[in-house]
Amino acid sequence: MKTKKIIFTALFAALTCVATMIIKLPTPTMGYIHPGDAVVLLSGLLLGPVYGGLAAGIGSMFADLFSGYLAYAPATFIIKCFTAVIAYCIAKQLKKIFSDLPTVILAGIVGESFMVVGYFVFEIFMLALSTSSKLTAASLTSGIVASASGIPFNIVQGIFGVIIATILYPILKRILKQTEGGIQ
């Protein structure tokens, strides 16, 4: 059973990486919007917090490495890992109350909200340190202003991630249940 879980973790990491890299809509902030967040959410929802978090973090980190966003790779690993873990934890609680559809939507919204805030905070310090060798009030202020410009694009990416995950979740859940009793 553990071997199957590791295989699915590697598969979801690869799917996350490919979904992040295959369709990129560039943003004015030098980033890009992609469907990879759907797979990040699905990783957490279908594989659980440990394996799902690792699949989401590793796949997203490799997409940054392969796409030339080396400075983002460590933060991306952490942010996407926690996005998947948060989505799983919220979904686990909501399944007691709701059916799959509202559970996936609400868990996805909370997970993606963490992603938006995570990148906002990371970029504040990254941008502040790029304008000054030390953190000052002026460099932090410029970091906040510059980082805030990415929030709308991350929200759009999160919304598309939730929509795509909501569509794919019942299909993938059914397929994974057919693989010798599931993967959990």
PDB file of C-alpha atoms in Angstrom:
ATOM      1  CA  MET A   1       0.000   0.000   0.000  1.00  0.00           C
ATOM      2  CA  LYS A   2       2.824   2.416   0.814  1.00  0.00           C
ATOM      3  CA  THR A   3       4.452   1.725  -2.570  1.00  0.00           C
ATOM      4  CA  LYS A   4       1.210   2.701  -4.322  1.00  0.00           C
ATOM      5  CA  LYS A   5       1.043   5.922  -2.301  1.00  0.00           C
ATOM      6  CA  ILE A   6       4.625   6.807  -3.246  1.00  0.00           C
ATOM      7  CA  ILE A   7       3.888   6.124  -6.916  1.00  0.00           C
ATOM      8  CA  PHE A   8       0.788   8.338  -6.830  1.00  0.00           C
ATOM      9  CA  THR A   9       2.791  11.034  -5.011  1.00  0.00           C
ATOM     10  CA  ALA A  10       5.405  11.008  -7.775  1.00  0.00           C
ATOM     11  CA  LEU A  11       2.651  11.030 -10.405  1.00  0.00           C
ATOM     12  CA  PHE A  12       0.892  14.012  -8.813  1.00  0.00           C
ATOM     13  CA  ALA A  13       4.228  15.851  -8.403  1.00  0.00           C
ATOM     14  CA  ALA A  14       4.874  15.350 -12.125  1.00  0.00           C
ATOM     15  CA  LEU A  15       1.308  16.422 -12.997  1.00  0.00           C
ATOM     16  CA  THR A  16       1.694  19.531 -10.826  1.00  0.00           C
ATOM     17  CA  CYS A  17       4.948  20.428 -12.565  1.00  0.00           C
ATOM     18  CA  VAL A  18       3.542  19.892 -16.055  1.00  0.00           C
ATOM     19  CA  ALA A  19       0.251  21.686 -15.325  1.00  0.00           C
ATOM     20  CA  THR A  20       2.245  24.620 -13.976  1.00  0.00           C
ATOM     21  CA  MET A  21       4.566  24.782 -16.968  1.00  0.00           C
ATOM     22  CA  ILE A  22       2.394  23.780 -19.933  1.00  0.00           C
ATOM     23  CA  ILE A  23      -0.041  26.709 -19.958  1.00  0.00           C
ATOM     24  CA  LYS A  24       1.406  30.014 -18.777  1.00  0.00           C
ATOM     25  CA  LEU A  25      -0.408  33.302 -19.027  1.00  0.00           C
ATOM     26  CA  PRO A  26       2.227  35.984 -18.303  1.00  0.00           C
ATOM     27  CA  THR A  27       1.351  38.759 -15.870  1.00  0.00           C
ATOM     28  CA  PRO A  28       2.731  42.309 -15.737  1.00  0.00           C
ATOM     29  CA  THR A  29       4.438  41.377 -12.456  1.00  0.00           C
ATOM     30  CA  MET A  30       6.859  39.029 -14.277  1.00  0.00           C
ATOM     31  CA  GLY A  31       4.962  35.987 -13.005  1.00  0.00           C
ATOM     32  CA  TYR A  32       2.380  33.859 -14.726  1.00  0.00           C
ATOM     33  CA  ILE A  33      -1.060  32.341 -14.176  1.00  0.00           C
ATOM     34  CA  HIS A  34      -1.271  28.563 -14.645  1.00  0.00           C
ATOM     35  CA  PRO A  35      -3.570  25.579 -13.940  1.00  0.00           C
ATOM     36  CA  GLY A  36      -1.026  23.934 -11.631  1.00  0.00           C
ATOM     37  CA  ASP A  37      -2.897  25.051  -8.530  1.00  0.00           C
ATOM     38  CA  ALA A  38      -5.735  22.707  -9.469  1.00  0.00           C
ATOM     39  CA  VAL A  39      -3.340  19.777  -9.165  1.00  0.00           C
ATOM     40  CA  VAL A  40      -1.926  21.242  -5.939  1.00  0.00           C
ATOM     41  CA  LEU A  41      -5.440  21.145  -4.456  1.00  0.00           C
ATOM     42  CA  LEU A  42      -6.185  17.713  -5.889  1.00  0.00           C
ATOM     43  CA  SER A  43      -2.920  16.405  -4.437  1.00  0.00           C
ATOM     44  CA  GLY A  44      -3.972  17.365  -0.940  1.00  0.00           C
ATOM     45  CA  LEU A  45      -7.582  16.265  -1.349  1.00  0.00           C
ATOM     46  CA  LEU A  46      -6.806  12.879  -2.897  1.00  0.00           C
ATOM     47  CA  LEU A  47      -3.467  11.890  -1.349  1.00  0.00           C
ATOM     48  CA  GLY A  48      -3.823  13.319   2.143  1.00  0.00           C
ATOM     49  CA  PRO A  49      -1.697  15.847   3.995  1.00  0.00           C
ATOM     50  CA  VAL A  50       1.746  14.221   3.916  1.00  0.00           C
ATOM     51  CA  TYR A  51       1.885  12.707   0.447  1.00  0.00           C
ATOM     52  CA  GLY A  52      -0.371  15.355  -1.078  1.00  0.00           C
ATOM     53  CA  GLY A  53       1.659  18.162   0.463  1.00  0.00           C
ATOM     54  CA  LEU A  54       4.900  16.645  -0.796  1.00  0.00           C
ATOM     55  CA  ALA A  55       3.497  16.116  -4.308  1.00  0.00           C
ATOM     56  CA  ALA A  56       2.228  19.707  -4.455  1.00  0.00           C
ATOM     57  CA  GLY A  57       5.417  21.227  -3.055  1.00  0.00           C
ATOM     58  CA  ILE A  58       7.873  19.153  -5.073  1.00  0.00           C
ATOM     59  CA  GLY A  59       5.973  19.501  -8.369  1.00  0.00           C
ATOM     60  CA  SER A  60       5.556  23.252  -7.984  1.00  0.00           C
ATOM     61  CA  MET A  61       9.167  23.721  -6.899  1.00  0.00           C
ATOM     62  CA  PHE A  62      10.429  21.829  -9.952  1.00  0.00           C
ATOM     63  CA  ALA A  63       8.246  23.973 -12.207  1.00  0.00           C
ATOM     64  CA  ASP A  64       9.957  27.061 -10.747  1.00  0.00           C
ATOM     65  CA  LEU A  65      13.394  25.511 -11.189  1.00  0.00           C
ATOM     66  CA  PHE A  66      12.722  24.458 -14.794  1.00  0.00           C
ATOM     67  CA  SER A  67      11.135  27.828 -15.647  1.00  0.00           C
ATOM     68  CA  GLY A  68      13.986  29.986 -14.350  1.00  0.00           C
ATOM     69  CA  TYR A  69      12.342  31.169 -11.121  1.00  0.00           C
ATOM     70  CA  LEU A  70      15.135  29.842  -8.911  1.00  0.00           C
ATOM     71  CA  ALA A  71      14.648  32.504  -6.214  1.00  0.00           C
ATOM     72  CA  TYR A  72      11.033  31.394  -5.796  1.00  0.00           C
ATOM     73  CA  ALA A  73      11.671  27.628  -5.601  1.00  0.00           C
ATOM     74  CA  PRO A  74      12.155  27.261  -1.801  1.00  0.00           C
ATOM     75  CA  ALA A  75       9.181  29.505  -0.997  1.00  0.00           C
ATOM     76  CA  THR A  76       7.063  27.777  -3.635  1.00  0.00           C
ATOM     77  CA  PHE A  77       7.810  24.387  -2.088  1.00  0.00           C
ATOM     78  CA  ILE A  78       6.616  25.590   1.318  1.00  0.00           C
ATOM     79  CA  ILE A  79       3.629  27.616   0.084  1.00  0.00           C
ATOM     80  CA  LYS A  80       2.256  24.932  -2.255  1.00  0.00           C
ATOM     81  CA  CYS A  81       2.893  22.167   0.278  1.00  0.00           C
ATOM     82  CA  PHE A  82       0.866  24.048   2.882  1.00  0.00           C
ATOM     83  CA  THR A  83      -1.805  24.955   0.325  1.00  0.00           C
ATOM     84  CA  ALA A  84      -2.428  21.231  -0.247  1.00  0.00           C
ATOM     85  CA  VAL A  85      -2.255  20.397   3.472  1.00  0.00           C
ATOM     86  CA  ILE A  86      -4.676  23.195   4.388  1.00  0.00           C
ATOM     87  CA  ALA A  87      -7.109  22.123   1.646  1.00  0.00           C
ATOM     88  CA  TYR A  88      -7.001  18.552   2.963  1.00  0.00           C
ATOM     89  CA  CYS A  89      -7.537  19.591   6.604  1.00  0.00           C
ATOM     90  CA  ILE A  90     -10.450  21.879   5.747  1.00  0.00           C
ATOM     91  CA  ALA A  91     -12.010  19.234   3.482  1.00  0.00           C
ATOM     92  CA  LYS A  92     -11.708  16.585   6.184  1.00  0.00           C
ATOM     93  CA  GLN A  93     -13.759  18.746   8.547  1.00  0.00           C
ATOM     94  CA  LEU A  94     -16.256  19.874   5.922  1.00  0.00           C
ATOM     95  CA  LYS A  95     -16.974  16.316   4.705  1.00  0.00           C
ATOM     96  CA  LYS A  96     -18.814  15.816   7.993  1.00  0.00           C
ATOM     97  CA  ILE A  97     -21.276  18.531   6.977  1.00  0.00           C
ATOM     98  CA  PHE A  98     -21.283  18.894   3.188  1.00  0.00           C
ATOM     99  CA  SER A  99     -21.160  16.806   0.035  1.00  0.00           C
ATOM    100  CA  ASP A 100     -18.092  16.739  -2.210  1.00  0.00           C
ATOM    101  CA  LEU A 101     -18.908  19.822  -4.309  1.00  0.00           C
ATOM    102  CA  PRO A 102     -19.126  22.448  -1.541  1.00  0.00           C
ATOM    103  CA  THR A 103     -16.337  20.711   0.367  1.00  0.00           C
ATOM    104  CA  VAL A 104     -13.895  20.964  -2.550  1.00  0.00           C
ATOM    105  CA  ILE A 105     -14.896  24.557  -3.284  1.00  0.00           C
ATOM    106  CA  LEU A 106     -14.550  25.783   0.319  1.00  0.00           C
ATOM    107  CA  ALA A 107     -11.365  23.809   1.001  1.00  0.00           C
ATOM    108  CA  GLY A 108      -9.919  25.122  -2.261  1.00  0.00           C
ATOM    109  CA  ILE A 109     -10.776  28.719  -1.406  1.00  0.00           C
ATOM    110  CA  VAL A 110      -9.097  28.476   2.000  1.00  0.00           C
ATOM    111  CA  GLY A 111      -6.040  26.709   0.564  1.00  0.00           C
ATOM    112  CA  GLU A 112      -5.680  29.191  -2.278  1.00  0.00           C
ATOM    113  CA  SER A 113      -6.122  32.100   0.140  1.00  0.00           C
ATOM    114  CA  PHE A 114      -3.059  30.801   1.952  1.00  0.00           C
ATOM    115  CA  MET A 115      -1.212  30.725  -1.392  1.00  0.00           C
ATOM    116  CA  VAL A 116      -2.087  34.378  -2.082  1.00  0.00           C
ATOM    117  CA  VAL A 117      -0.983  35.503   1.386  1.00  0.00           C
ATOM    118  CA  GLY A 118       2.117  33.281   1.302  1.00  0.00           C
ATOM    119  CA  TYR A 119       3.432  34.779  -1.924  1.00  0.00           C
ATOM    120  CA  PHE A 120       2.531  38.287  -0.778  1.00  0.00           C
ATOM    121  CA  VAL A 121       4.616  37.907   2.404  1.00  0.00           C
ATOM    122  CA  PHE A 122       7.503  36.169   0.609  1.00  0.00           C
ATOM    123  CA  GLU A 123       7.652  38.805  -2.115  1.00  0.00           C
ATOM    124  CA  ILE A 124       7.643  41.652   0.411  1.00  0.00           C
ATOM    125  CA  PHE A 125      10.955  40.459   1.820  1.00  0.00           C
ATOM    126  CA  MET A 126      12.387  39.330  -1.511  1.00  0.00           C
ATOM    127  CA  LEU A 127      11.597  42.676  -3.157  1.00  0.00           C
ATOM    128  CA  ALA A 128      12.644  44.676  -0.103  1.00  0.00           C
ATOM    129  CA  LEU A 129      16.014  42.960  -0.065  1.00  0.00           C
ATOM    130  CA  SER A 130      16.426  43.474  -3.812  1.00  0.00           C
ATOM    131  CA  THR A 131      16.203  47.257  -3.335  1.00  0.00           C
ATOM    132  CA  SER A 132      18.448  47.449  -0.295  1.00  0.00           C
ATOM    133  CA  SER A 133      21.100  45.266   1.327  1.00  0.00           C
ATOM    134  CA  LYS A 134      19.252  45.502   4.633  1.00  0.00           C
ATOM    135  CA  LEU A 135      15.637  45.764   5.666  1.00  0.00           C
ATOM    136  CA  THR A 136      14.654  49.358   6.255  1.00  0.00           C
ATOM    137  CA  ALA A 137      11.290  51.051   6.520  1.00  0.00           C
ATOM    138  CA  ALA A 138      11.707  52.352   2.972  1.00  0.00           C
ATOM    139  CA  SER A 139      12.703  48.982   1.508  1.00  0.00           C
ATOM    140  CA  LEU A 140       9.835  47.220   3.320  1.00  0.00           C
ATOM    141  CA  THR A 141       7.363  49.832   2.098  1.00  0.00           C
ATOM    142  CA  SER A 142       8.541  49.426  -1.473  1.00  0.00           C
ATOM    143  CA  GLY A 143       8.412  45.651  -1.020  1.00  0.00           C
ATOM    144  CA  ILE A 144       4.816  45.842   0.214  1.00  0.00           C
ATOM    145  CA  VAL A 145       3.728  48.068  -2.659  1.00  0.00           C
ATOM    146  CA  ALA A 146       5.451  45.937  -5.285  1.00  0.00           C
ATOM    147  CA  SER A 147       4.250  42.670  -3.753  1.00  0.00           C
ATOM    148  CA  ALA A 148       0.649  43.908  -3.560  1.00  0.00           C
ATOM    149  CA  SER A 149       0.600  44.243  -7.344  1.00  0.00           C
ATOM    150  CA  GLY A 150       0.763  40.446  -7.636  1.00  0.00           C
ATOM    151  CA  ILE A 151      -2.254  39.779  -5.400  1.00  0.00           C
ATOM    152  CA  PRO A 152      -4.951  40.112  -8.106  1.00  0.00           C
ATOM    153  CA  PHE A 153      -3.102  37.718 -10.419  1.00  0.00           C
ATOM    154  CA  ASN A 154      -2.616  35.160  -7.648  1.00  0.00           C
ATOM    155  CA  ILE A 155      -6.324  35.435  -6.828  1.00  0.00           C
ATOM    156  CA  VAL A 156      -7.237  34.746 -10.470  1.00  0.00           C
ATOM    157  CA  GLN A 157      -4.871  31.765 -10.484  1.00  0.00           C
ATOM    158  CA  GLY A 158      -6.443  30.504  -7.256  1.00  0.00           C
ATOM    159  CA  ILE A 159      -9.972  30.866  -8.627  1.00  0.00           C
ATOM    160  CA  PHE A 160      -9.104  28.875 -11.742  1.00  0.00           C
ATOM    161  CA  GLY A 161      -7.380  26.273  -9.567  1.00  0.00           C
ATOM    162  CA  VAL A 162     -10.521  25.855  -7.451  1.00  0.00           C
ATOM    163  CA  ILE A 163     -12.770  25.633 -10.526  1.00  0.00           C
ATOM    164  CA  ILE A 164     -10.601  23.038 -12.276  1.00  0.00           C
ATOM    165  CA  ALA A 165     -10.113  21.016  -9.067  1.00  0.00           C
ATOM    166  CA  THR A 166     -13.869  21.040  -8.447  1.00  0.00           C
ATOM    167  CA  ILE A 167     -14.502  19.669 -11.941  1.00  0.00           C
ATOM    168  CA  LEU A 168     -11.765  17.014 -11.805  1.00  0.00           C
ATOM    169  CA  TYR A 169     -12.160  15.866  -8.189  1.00  0.00           C
ATOM    170  CA  PRO A 170     -15.177  13.549  -8.630  1.00  0.00           C
ATOM    171  CA  ILE A 171     -13.646  11.978 -11.741  1.00  0.00           C
ATOM    172  CA  LEU A 172     -10.250  11.360 -10.154  1.00  0.00           C
ATOM    173  CA  LYS A 173     -11.788  10.212  -6.877  1.00  0.00           C
ATOM    174  CA  ARG A 174     -13.776   7.567  -8.760  1.00  0.00           C
ATOM    175  CA  ILE A 175     -10.718   6.449 -10.741  1.00  0.00           C
ATOM    176  CA  LEU A 176      -8.520   6.231  -7.652  1.00  0.00           C
ATOM    177  CA  LYS A 177     -11.165   4.221  -5.754  1.00  0.00           C
ATOM    178  CA  GLN A 178     -11.083   1.661  -8.571  1.00  0.00           C
ATOM    179  CA  THR A 179      -7.343   1.090  -8.120  1.00  0.00           C
ATOM    180  CA  GLU A 180      -7.585  -1.811  -5.706  1.00  0.00           C
ATOM    181  CA  GLY A 181      -9.533  -0.037  -3.004  1.00  0.00           C
ATOM    182  CA  GLY A 182      -8.028   3.426  -3.363  1.00  0.00           C
ATOM    183  CA  ILE A 183      -4.749   4.875  -2.179  1.00  0.00           C
ATOM    184  CA  GLN A 184      -5.526   6.094   1.344  1.00  0.00           C
TER     185      GLN A 184
END
